[in-house]
GROMACS .gro file of C-alpha atoms in nm:
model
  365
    1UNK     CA    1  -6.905  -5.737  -5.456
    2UNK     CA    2  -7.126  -5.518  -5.241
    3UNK     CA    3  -7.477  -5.309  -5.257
    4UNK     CA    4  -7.481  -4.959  -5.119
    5UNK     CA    5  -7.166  -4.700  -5.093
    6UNK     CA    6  -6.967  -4.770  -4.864
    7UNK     CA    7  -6.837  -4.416  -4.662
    8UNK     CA    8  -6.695  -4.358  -4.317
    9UNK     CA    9  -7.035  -4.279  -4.177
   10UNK     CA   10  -7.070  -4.627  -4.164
   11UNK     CA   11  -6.799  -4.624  -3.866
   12UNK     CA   12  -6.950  -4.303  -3.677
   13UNK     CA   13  -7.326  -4.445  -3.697
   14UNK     CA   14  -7.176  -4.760  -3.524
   15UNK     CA   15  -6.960  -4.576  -3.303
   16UNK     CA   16  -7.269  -4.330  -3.173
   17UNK     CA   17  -7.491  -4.687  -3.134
   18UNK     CA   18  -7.679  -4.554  -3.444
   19UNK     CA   19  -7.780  -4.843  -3.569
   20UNK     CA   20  -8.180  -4.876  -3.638
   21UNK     CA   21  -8.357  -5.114  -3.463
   22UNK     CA   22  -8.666  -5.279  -3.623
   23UNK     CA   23  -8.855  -5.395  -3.330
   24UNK     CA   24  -8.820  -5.709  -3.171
   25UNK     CA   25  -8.838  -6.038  -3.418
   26UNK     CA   26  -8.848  -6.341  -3.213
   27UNK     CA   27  -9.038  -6.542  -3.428
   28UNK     CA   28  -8.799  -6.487  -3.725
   29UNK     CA   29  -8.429  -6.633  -3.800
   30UNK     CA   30  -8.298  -6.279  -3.729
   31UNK     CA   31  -8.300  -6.300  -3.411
   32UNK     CA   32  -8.262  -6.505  -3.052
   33UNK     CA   33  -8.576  -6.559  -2.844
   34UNK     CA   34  -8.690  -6.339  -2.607
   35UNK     CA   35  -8.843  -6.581  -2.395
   36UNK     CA   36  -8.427  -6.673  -2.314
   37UNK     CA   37  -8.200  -6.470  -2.118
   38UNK     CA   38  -7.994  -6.285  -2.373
   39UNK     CA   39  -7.615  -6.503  -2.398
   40UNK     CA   40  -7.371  -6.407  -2.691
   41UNK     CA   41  -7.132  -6.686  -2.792
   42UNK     CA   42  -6.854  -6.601  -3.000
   43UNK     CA   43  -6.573  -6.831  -3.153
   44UNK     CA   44  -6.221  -6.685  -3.266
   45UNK     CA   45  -6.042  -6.925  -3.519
   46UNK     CA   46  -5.686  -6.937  -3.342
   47UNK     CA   47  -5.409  -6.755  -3.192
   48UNK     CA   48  -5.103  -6.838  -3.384
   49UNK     CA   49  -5.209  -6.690  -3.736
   50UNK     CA   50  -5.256  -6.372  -3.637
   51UNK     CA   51  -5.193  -6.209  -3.279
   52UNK     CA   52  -5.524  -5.987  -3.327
   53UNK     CA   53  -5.760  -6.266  -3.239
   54UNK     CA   54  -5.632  -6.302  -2.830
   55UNK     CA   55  -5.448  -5.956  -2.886
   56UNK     CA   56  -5.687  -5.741  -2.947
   57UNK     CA   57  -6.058  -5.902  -3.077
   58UNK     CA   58  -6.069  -6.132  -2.772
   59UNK     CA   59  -6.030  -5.776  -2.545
   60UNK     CA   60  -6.279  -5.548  -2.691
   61UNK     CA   61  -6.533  -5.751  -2.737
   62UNK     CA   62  -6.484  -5.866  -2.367
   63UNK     CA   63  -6.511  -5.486  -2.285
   64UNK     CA   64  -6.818  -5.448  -2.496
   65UNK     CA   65  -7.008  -5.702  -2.332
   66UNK     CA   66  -6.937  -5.631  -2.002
   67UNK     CA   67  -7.043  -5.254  -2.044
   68UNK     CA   68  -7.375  -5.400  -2.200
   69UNK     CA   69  -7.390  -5.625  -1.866
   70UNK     CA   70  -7.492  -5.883  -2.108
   71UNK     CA   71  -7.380  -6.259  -2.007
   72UNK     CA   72  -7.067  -6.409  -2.300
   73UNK     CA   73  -6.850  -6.705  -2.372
   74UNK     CA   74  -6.550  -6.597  -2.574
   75UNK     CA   75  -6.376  -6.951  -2.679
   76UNK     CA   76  -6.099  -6.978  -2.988
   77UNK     CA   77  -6.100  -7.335  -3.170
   78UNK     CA   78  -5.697  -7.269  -3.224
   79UNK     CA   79  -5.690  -7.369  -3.588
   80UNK     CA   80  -5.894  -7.726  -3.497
   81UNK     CA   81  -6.237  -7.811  -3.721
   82UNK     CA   82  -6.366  -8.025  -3.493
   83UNK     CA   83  -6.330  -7.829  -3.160
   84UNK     CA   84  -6.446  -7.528  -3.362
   85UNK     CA   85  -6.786  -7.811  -3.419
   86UNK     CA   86  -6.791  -7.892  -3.030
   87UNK     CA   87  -6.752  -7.556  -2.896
   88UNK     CA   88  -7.038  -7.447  -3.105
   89UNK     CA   89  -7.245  -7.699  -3.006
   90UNK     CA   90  -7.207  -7.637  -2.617
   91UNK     CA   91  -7.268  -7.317  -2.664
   92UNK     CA   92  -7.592  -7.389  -2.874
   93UNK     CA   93  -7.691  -7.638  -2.547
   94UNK     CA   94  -7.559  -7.359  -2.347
   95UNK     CA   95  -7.823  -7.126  -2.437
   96UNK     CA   96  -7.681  -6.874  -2.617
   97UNK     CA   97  -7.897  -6.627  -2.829
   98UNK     CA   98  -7.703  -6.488  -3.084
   99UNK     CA   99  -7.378  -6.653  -3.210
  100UNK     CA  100  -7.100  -6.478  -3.353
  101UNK     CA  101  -6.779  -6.675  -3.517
  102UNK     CA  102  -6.464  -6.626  -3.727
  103UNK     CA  103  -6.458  -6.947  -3.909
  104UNK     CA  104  -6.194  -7.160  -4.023
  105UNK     CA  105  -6.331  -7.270  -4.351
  106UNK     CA  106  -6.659  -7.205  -4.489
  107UNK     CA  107  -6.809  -7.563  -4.518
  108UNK     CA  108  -6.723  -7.570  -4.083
  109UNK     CA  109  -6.871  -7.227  -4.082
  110UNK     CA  110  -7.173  -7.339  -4.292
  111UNK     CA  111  -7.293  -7.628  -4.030
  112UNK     CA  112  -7.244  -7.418  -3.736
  113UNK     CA  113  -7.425  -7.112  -3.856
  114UNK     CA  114  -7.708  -7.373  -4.032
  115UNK     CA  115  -7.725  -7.568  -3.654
  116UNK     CA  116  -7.755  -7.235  -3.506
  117UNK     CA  117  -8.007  -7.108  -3.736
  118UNK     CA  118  -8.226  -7.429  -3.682
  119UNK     CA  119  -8.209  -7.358  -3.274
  120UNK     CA  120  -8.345  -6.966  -3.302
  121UNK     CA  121  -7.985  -6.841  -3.266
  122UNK     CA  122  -7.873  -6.505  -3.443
  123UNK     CA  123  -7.541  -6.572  -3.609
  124UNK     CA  124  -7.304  -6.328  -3.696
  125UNK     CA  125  -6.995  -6.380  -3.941
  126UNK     CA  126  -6.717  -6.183  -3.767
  127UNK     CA  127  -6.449  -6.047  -3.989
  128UNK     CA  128  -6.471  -6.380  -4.214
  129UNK     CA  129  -6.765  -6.426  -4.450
  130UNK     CA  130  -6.893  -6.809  -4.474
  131UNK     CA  131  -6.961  -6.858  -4.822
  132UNK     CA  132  -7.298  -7.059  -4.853
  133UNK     CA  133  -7.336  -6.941  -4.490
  134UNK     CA  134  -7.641  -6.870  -4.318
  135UNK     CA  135  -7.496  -6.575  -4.137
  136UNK     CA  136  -7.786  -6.294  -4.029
  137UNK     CA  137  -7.515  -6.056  -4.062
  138UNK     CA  138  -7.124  -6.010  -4.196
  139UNK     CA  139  -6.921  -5.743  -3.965
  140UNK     CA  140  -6.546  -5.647  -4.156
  141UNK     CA  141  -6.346  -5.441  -4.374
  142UNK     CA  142  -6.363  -5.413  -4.684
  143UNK     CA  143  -6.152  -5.701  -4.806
  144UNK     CA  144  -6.031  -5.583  -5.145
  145UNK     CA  145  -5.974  -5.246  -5.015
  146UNK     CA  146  -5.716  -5.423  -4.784
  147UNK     CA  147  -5.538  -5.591  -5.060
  148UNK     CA  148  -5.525  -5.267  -5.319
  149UNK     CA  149  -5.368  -5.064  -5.011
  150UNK     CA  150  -5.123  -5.336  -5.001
  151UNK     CA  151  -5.076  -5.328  -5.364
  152UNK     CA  152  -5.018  -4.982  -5.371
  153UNK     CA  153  -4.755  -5.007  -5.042
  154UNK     CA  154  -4.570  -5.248  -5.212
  155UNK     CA  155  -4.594  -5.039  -5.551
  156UNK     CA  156  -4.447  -4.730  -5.325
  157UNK     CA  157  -4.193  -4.900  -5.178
  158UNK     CA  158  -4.044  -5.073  -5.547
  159UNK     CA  159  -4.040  -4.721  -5.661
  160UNK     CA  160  -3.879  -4.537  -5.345
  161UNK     CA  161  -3.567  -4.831  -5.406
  162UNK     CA  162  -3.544  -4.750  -5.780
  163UNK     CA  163  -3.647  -5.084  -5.905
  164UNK     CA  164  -3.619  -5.186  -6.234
  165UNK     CA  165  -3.877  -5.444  -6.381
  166UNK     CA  166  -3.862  -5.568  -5.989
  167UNK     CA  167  -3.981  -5.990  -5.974
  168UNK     CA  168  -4.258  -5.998  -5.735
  169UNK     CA  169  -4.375  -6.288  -5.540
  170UNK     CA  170  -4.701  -6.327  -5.384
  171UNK     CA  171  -4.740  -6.508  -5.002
  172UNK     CA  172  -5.101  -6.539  -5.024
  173UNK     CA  173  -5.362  -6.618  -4.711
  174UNK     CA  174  -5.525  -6.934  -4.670
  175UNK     CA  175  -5.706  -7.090  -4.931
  176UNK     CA  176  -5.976  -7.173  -4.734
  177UNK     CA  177  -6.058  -6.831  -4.610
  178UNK     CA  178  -6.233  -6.607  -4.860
  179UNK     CA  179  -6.106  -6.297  -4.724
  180UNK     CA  180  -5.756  -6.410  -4.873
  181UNK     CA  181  -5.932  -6.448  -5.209
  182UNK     CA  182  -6.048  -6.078  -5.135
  183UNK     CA  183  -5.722  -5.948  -5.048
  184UNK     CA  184  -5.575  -6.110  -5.365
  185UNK     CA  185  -5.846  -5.970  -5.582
  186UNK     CA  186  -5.733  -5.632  -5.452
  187UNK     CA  187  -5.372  -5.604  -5.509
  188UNK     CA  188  -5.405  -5.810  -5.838
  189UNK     CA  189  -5.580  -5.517  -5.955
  190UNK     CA  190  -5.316  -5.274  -5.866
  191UNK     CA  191  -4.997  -5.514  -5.987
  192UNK     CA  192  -5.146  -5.739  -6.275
  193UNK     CA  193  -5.174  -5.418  -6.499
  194UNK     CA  194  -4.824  -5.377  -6.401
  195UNK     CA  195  -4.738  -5.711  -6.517
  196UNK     CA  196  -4.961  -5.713  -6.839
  197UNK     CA  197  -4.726  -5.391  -6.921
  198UNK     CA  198  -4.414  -5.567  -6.837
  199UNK     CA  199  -4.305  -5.300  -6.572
  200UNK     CA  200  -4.288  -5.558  -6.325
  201UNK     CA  201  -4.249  -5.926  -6.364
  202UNK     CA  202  -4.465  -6.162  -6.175
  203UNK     CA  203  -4.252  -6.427  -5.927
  204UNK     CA  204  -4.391  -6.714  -5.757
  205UNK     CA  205  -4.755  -6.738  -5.635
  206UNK     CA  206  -4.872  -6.931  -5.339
  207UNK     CA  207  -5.113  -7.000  -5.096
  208UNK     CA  208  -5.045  -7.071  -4.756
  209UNK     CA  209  -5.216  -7.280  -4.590
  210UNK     CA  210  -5.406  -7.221  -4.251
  211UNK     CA  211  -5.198  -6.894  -4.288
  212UNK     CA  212  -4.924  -7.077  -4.092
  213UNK     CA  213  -4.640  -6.859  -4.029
  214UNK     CA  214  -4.353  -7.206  -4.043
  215UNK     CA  215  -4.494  -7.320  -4.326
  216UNK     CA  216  -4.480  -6.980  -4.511
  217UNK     CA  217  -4.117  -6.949  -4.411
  218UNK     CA  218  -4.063  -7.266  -4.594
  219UNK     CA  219  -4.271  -7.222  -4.910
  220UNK     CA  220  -4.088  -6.860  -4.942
  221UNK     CA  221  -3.733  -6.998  -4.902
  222UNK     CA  222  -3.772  -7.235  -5.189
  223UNK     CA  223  -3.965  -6.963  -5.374
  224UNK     CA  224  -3.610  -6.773  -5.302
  225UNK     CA  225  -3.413  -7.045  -5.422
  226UNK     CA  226  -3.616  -7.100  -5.728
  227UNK     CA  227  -3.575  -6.761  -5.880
  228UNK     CA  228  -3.214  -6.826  -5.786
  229UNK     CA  229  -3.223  -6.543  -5.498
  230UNK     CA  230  -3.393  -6.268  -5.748
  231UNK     CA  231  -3.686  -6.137  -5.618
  232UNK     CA  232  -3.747  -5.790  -5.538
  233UNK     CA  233  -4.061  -5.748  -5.371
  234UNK     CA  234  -4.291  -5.989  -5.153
  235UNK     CA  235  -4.653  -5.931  -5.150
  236UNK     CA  236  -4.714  -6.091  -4.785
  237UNK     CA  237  -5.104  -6.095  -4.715
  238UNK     CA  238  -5.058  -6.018  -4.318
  239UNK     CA  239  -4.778  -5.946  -4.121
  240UNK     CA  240  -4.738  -6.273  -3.968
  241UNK     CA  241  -4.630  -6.398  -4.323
  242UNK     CA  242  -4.454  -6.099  -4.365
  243UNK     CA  243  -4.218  -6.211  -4.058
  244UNK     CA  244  -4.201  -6.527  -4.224
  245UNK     CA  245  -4.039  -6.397  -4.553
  246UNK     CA  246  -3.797  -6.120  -4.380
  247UNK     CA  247  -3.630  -6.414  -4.154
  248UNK     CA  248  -3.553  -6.614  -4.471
  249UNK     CA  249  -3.412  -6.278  -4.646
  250UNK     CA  250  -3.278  -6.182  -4.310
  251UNK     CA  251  -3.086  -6.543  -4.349
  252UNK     CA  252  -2.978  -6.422  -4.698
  253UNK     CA  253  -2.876  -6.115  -4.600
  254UNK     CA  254  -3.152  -5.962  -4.825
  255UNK     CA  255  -3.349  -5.747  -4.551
  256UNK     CA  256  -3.430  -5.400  -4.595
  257UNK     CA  257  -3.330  -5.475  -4.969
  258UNK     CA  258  -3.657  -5.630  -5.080
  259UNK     CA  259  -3.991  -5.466  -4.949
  260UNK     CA  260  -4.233  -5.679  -4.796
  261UNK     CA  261  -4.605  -5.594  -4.721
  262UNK     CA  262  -4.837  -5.698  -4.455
  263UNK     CA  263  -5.163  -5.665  -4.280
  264UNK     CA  264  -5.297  -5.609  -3.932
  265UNK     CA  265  -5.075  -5.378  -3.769
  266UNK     CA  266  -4.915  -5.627  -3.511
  267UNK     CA  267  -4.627  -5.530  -3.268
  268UNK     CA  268  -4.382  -5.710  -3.449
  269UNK     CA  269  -4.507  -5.580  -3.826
  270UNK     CA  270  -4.456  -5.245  -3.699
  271UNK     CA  271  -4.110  -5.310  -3.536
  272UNK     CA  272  -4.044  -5.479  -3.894
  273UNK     CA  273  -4.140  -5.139  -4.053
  274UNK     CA  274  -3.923  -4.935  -3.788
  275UNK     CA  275  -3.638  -5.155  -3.823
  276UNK     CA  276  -3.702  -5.109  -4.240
  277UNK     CA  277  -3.735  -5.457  -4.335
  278UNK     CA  278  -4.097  -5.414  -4.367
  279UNK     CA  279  -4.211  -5.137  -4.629
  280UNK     CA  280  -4.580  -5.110  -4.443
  281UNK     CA  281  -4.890  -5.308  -4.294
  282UNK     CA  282  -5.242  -5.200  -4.394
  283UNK     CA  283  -5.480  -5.090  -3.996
  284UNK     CA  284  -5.780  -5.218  -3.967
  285UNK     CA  285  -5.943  -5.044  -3.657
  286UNK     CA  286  -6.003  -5.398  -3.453
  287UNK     CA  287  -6.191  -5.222  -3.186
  288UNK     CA  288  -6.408  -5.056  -3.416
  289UNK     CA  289  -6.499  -5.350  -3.564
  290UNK     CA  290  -6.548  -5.540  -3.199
  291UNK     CA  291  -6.762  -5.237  -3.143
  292UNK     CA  292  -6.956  -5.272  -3.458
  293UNK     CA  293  -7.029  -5.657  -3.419
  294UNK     CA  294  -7.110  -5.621  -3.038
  295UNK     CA  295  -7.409  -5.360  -3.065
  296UNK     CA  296  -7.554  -5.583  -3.341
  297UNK     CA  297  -7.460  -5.921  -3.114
  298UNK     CA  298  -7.591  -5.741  -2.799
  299UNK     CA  299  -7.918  -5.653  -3.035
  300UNK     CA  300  -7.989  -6.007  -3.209
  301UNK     CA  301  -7.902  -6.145  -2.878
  302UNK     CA  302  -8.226  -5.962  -2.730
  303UNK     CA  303  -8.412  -6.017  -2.999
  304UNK     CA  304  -8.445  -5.753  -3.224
  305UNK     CA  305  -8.346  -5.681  -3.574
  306UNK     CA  306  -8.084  -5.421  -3.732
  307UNK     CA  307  -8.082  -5.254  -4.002
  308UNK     CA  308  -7.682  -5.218  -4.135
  309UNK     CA  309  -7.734  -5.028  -4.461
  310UNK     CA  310  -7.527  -5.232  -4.662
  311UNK     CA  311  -7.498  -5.569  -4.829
  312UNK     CA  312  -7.216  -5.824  -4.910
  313UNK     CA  313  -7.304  -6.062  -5.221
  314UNK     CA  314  -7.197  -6.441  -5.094
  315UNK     CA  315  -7.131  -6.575  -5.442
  316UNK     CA  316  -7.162  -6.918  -5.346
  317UNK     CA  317  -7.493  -6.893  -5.180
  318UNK     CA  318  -7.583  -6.584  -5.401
  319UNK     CA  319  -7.760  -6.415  -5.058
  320UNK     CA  320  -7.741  -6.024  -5.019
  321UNK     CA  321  -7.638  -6.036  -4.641
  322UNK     CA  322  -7.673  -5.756  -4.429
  323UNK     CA  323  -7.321  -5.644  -4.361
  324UNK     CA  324  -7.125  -5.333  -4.179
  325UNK     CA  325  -6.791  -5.325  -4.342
  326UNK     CA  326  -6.515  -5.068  -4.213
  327UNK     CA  327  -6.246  -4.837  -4.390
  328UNK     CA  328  -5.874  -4.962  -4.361
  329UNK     CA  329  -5.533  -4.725  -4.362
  330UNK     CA  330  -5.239  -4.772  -4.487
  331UNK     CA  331  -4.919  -4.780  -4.292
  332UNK     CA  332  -4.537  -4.629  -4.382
  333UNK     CA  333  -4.292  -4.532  -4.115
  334UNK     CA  334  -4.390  -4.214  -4.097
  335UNK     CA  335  -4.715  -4.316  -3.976
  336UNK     CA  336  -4.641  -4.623  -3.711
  337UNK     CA  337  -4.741  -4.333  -3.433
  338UNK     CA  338  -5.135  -4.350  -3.549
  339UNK     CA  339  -5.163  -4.709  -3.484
  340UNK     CA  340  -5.015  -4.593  -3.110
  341UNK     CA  341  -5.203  -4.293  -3.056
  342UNK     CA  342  -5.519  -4.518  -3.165
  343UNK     CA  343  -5.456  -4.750  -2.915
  344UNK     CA  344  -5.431  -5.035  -3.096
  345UNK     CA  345  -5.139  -5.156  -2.980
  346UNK     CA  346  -4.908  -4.947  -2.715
  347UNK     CA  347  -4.579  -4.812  -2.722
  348UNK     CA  348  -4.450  -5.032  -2.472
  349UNK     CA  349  -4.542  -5.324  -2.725
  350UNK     CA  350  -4.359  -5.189  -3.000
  351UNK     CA  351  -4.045  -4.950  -2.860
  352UNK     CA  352  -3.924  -5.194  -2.638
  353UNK     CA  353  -3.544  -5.268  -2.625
  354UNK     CA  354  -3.317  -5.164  -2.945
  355UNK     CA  355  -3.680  -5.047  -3.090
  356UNK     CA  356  -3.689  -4.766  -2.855
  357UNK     CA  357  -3.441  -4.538  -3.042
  358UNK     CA  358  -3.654  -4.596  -3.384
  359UNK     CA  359  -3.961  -4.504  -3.243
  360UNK     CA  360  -3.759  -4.199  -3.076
  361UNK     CA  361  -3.682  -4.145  -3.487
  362UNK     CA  362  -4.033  -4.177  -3.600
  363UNK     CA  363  -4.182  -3.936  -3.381
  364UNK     CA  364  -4.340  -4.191  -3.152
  365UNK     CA  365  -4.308  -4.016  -2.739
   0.00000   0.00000   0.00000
């Protein structure tokens, strides 16, 4: 998938601004004009898929760019093509210099970042690589890393209940988003061996898509009543869809009885996990990752060029493209508290009411 090794250096040289600068590039695609006041524009895809995007991206990158004293428009499309098209273009007319967006499919992503690229704007794909893209750079995690720690969670968690060639069913991401494809790749590589062997039997298998939370409740409770109320373990891709399966087994009085994954480390996936009807979540270090696509936004913005170290291979455009991608951690009960003491999220967020007694239990003061 990717050139170079990837190691948690890649995290501290961010972190310490280490990044190497090339010199200044105006004339080139890889970065915004000089002759303009530097003006980062970013897009965020939506706020009902996952609570990261107002929850937490939306804030550090607002931090990030108001220590750099560097002038921003932060604007989310909320799931909508076309807006994601308009706001774009404003911002374009606006007079931004380097462009950053989390897109919402990749032929959407494509026009913006080719639009941008035919204006002099740096583009950056934030946390979502646009296949066929024109992106100068790709800022994540490492996408199949994600989906083998979720793999392994829900592997964990089938063993810790004692189950017995457990049916597993998979609540994929969107379709449309290639880090869902990622994620897939990754725990398919932990559970299809499992399968091949016949240690675990594979269940239903869907996408979701737009990653919407309703319609995943829906497409799991008929997954449920397929298999006749027999499955045993629900590989969720993110913790929103996570929620989404627990309420139907909370409905079938299945909760706590059938380990369920997710991703991103939300208050409520956490309060899932406390409460036990969650077996873990997979942290991805948002603000390092705002951190990591603001010094190369703030950069590109005034013109220069980075050099990131690594490369992501778009498969669909077959382009090398300059990438930073960031180490994920896996998530039990017993270690809710990091997420906390990282700051991530606060204890007030997640110990709140009757959670307050099982964050007492988990060590969390």
């Amino acid at each position: 998938m990717r050139k170079g090794f990837l190691t948690f250096a890649a995290v501290g040289l961010l972190a310490a601004g280490g990044l190497t600068a090339c010199g200044d590039d105006s004339g080139s695609d890889a970065g915004g004009s000089t002759e303009k006041k530097p003006k980062i524009g970013v897009i965020l895809p939506d706020s009902k898929s996952s609570a990261r995007w107002e929850g937490a991206d939306r804030k550090f990158l607002t931090e990030a760019f108001q220590a750099a004293g560097v002038d921003f428009d932060i604007q989310n499309a909320q799931g909508d093509k076309t807006a994601f098209q308009t706001i774009a273009d404003q911002m374009i007319t606006n007079g931004v210099t380097a462009l950053m967006i989390v897109n919402l499919d990749s032929g959407t992503g494509k026009a913006v970042l080719d639009k941008a690229k035919s204006q002099g704007v740096a583009t950056i794909d934030y946390d979502r690589l646009t296949l066929g893209g024109s992106a100068t750079y790709y800022v994540s995690f490492d996408n199949e890393v994600v989906g083998k720690l979720q793999g392994e969670g829900l592997s964990k968690c089938l063993t810790d209940k004692g189950a017995k060639n457990p049916v597993v069913a998979y609540l994929n991401g969107s379709p449309t988003d290639n880090n869902a494809t990622l994620f897939k790749n990754g725990y398919d590589s932990v559970l299809k061996p499992k399968f091949d062997s016949k240690e675990y039997t594979k269940g239903p298998d869907q996408n979701v898509p737009e990653w919407d939370n309703a319609q995943a409740a829906t497409i799991f409770e008929q997954m449920l009543t397929q298999q006749r109320g027999k499955i045993d373990g629900v590989l969720a891709a993110n913790d929103g869809l996570g929620n989404a399966a627990i309420s139907v087994l909370k409905k079938n009085k299945l909760n706590g009885k059938v380990p369920v994954t997710g991703q991103d480390a939300t208050p409520q996936g956490l309060q899932n996990i406390l409460s036990g009807d969650q077996c873990m979540t997979v942290y991805k270090a948002i603000k390092e990752e705002a951190k990591a696509a603001s010094d190369l936004a703030i950069a590109v913005a005034k013109g220069e060029k980075k050099e990131t170290g690594q490369t992501v291979k778009d498969p669909e455009g077959g382009r090398d493209v300059p990438s930073v991608l960031l180490t994920p951690k896996l998530i039990f009960k017993e270690n809710v508290k990091d997420v906390i003491a990282d700051g991530f999220v606060t204890k007030d967020e997640v110990c709140a009411g009757a959670y307050a007694k099982l964050c007492a239990d988990a060590g969390i003061s």
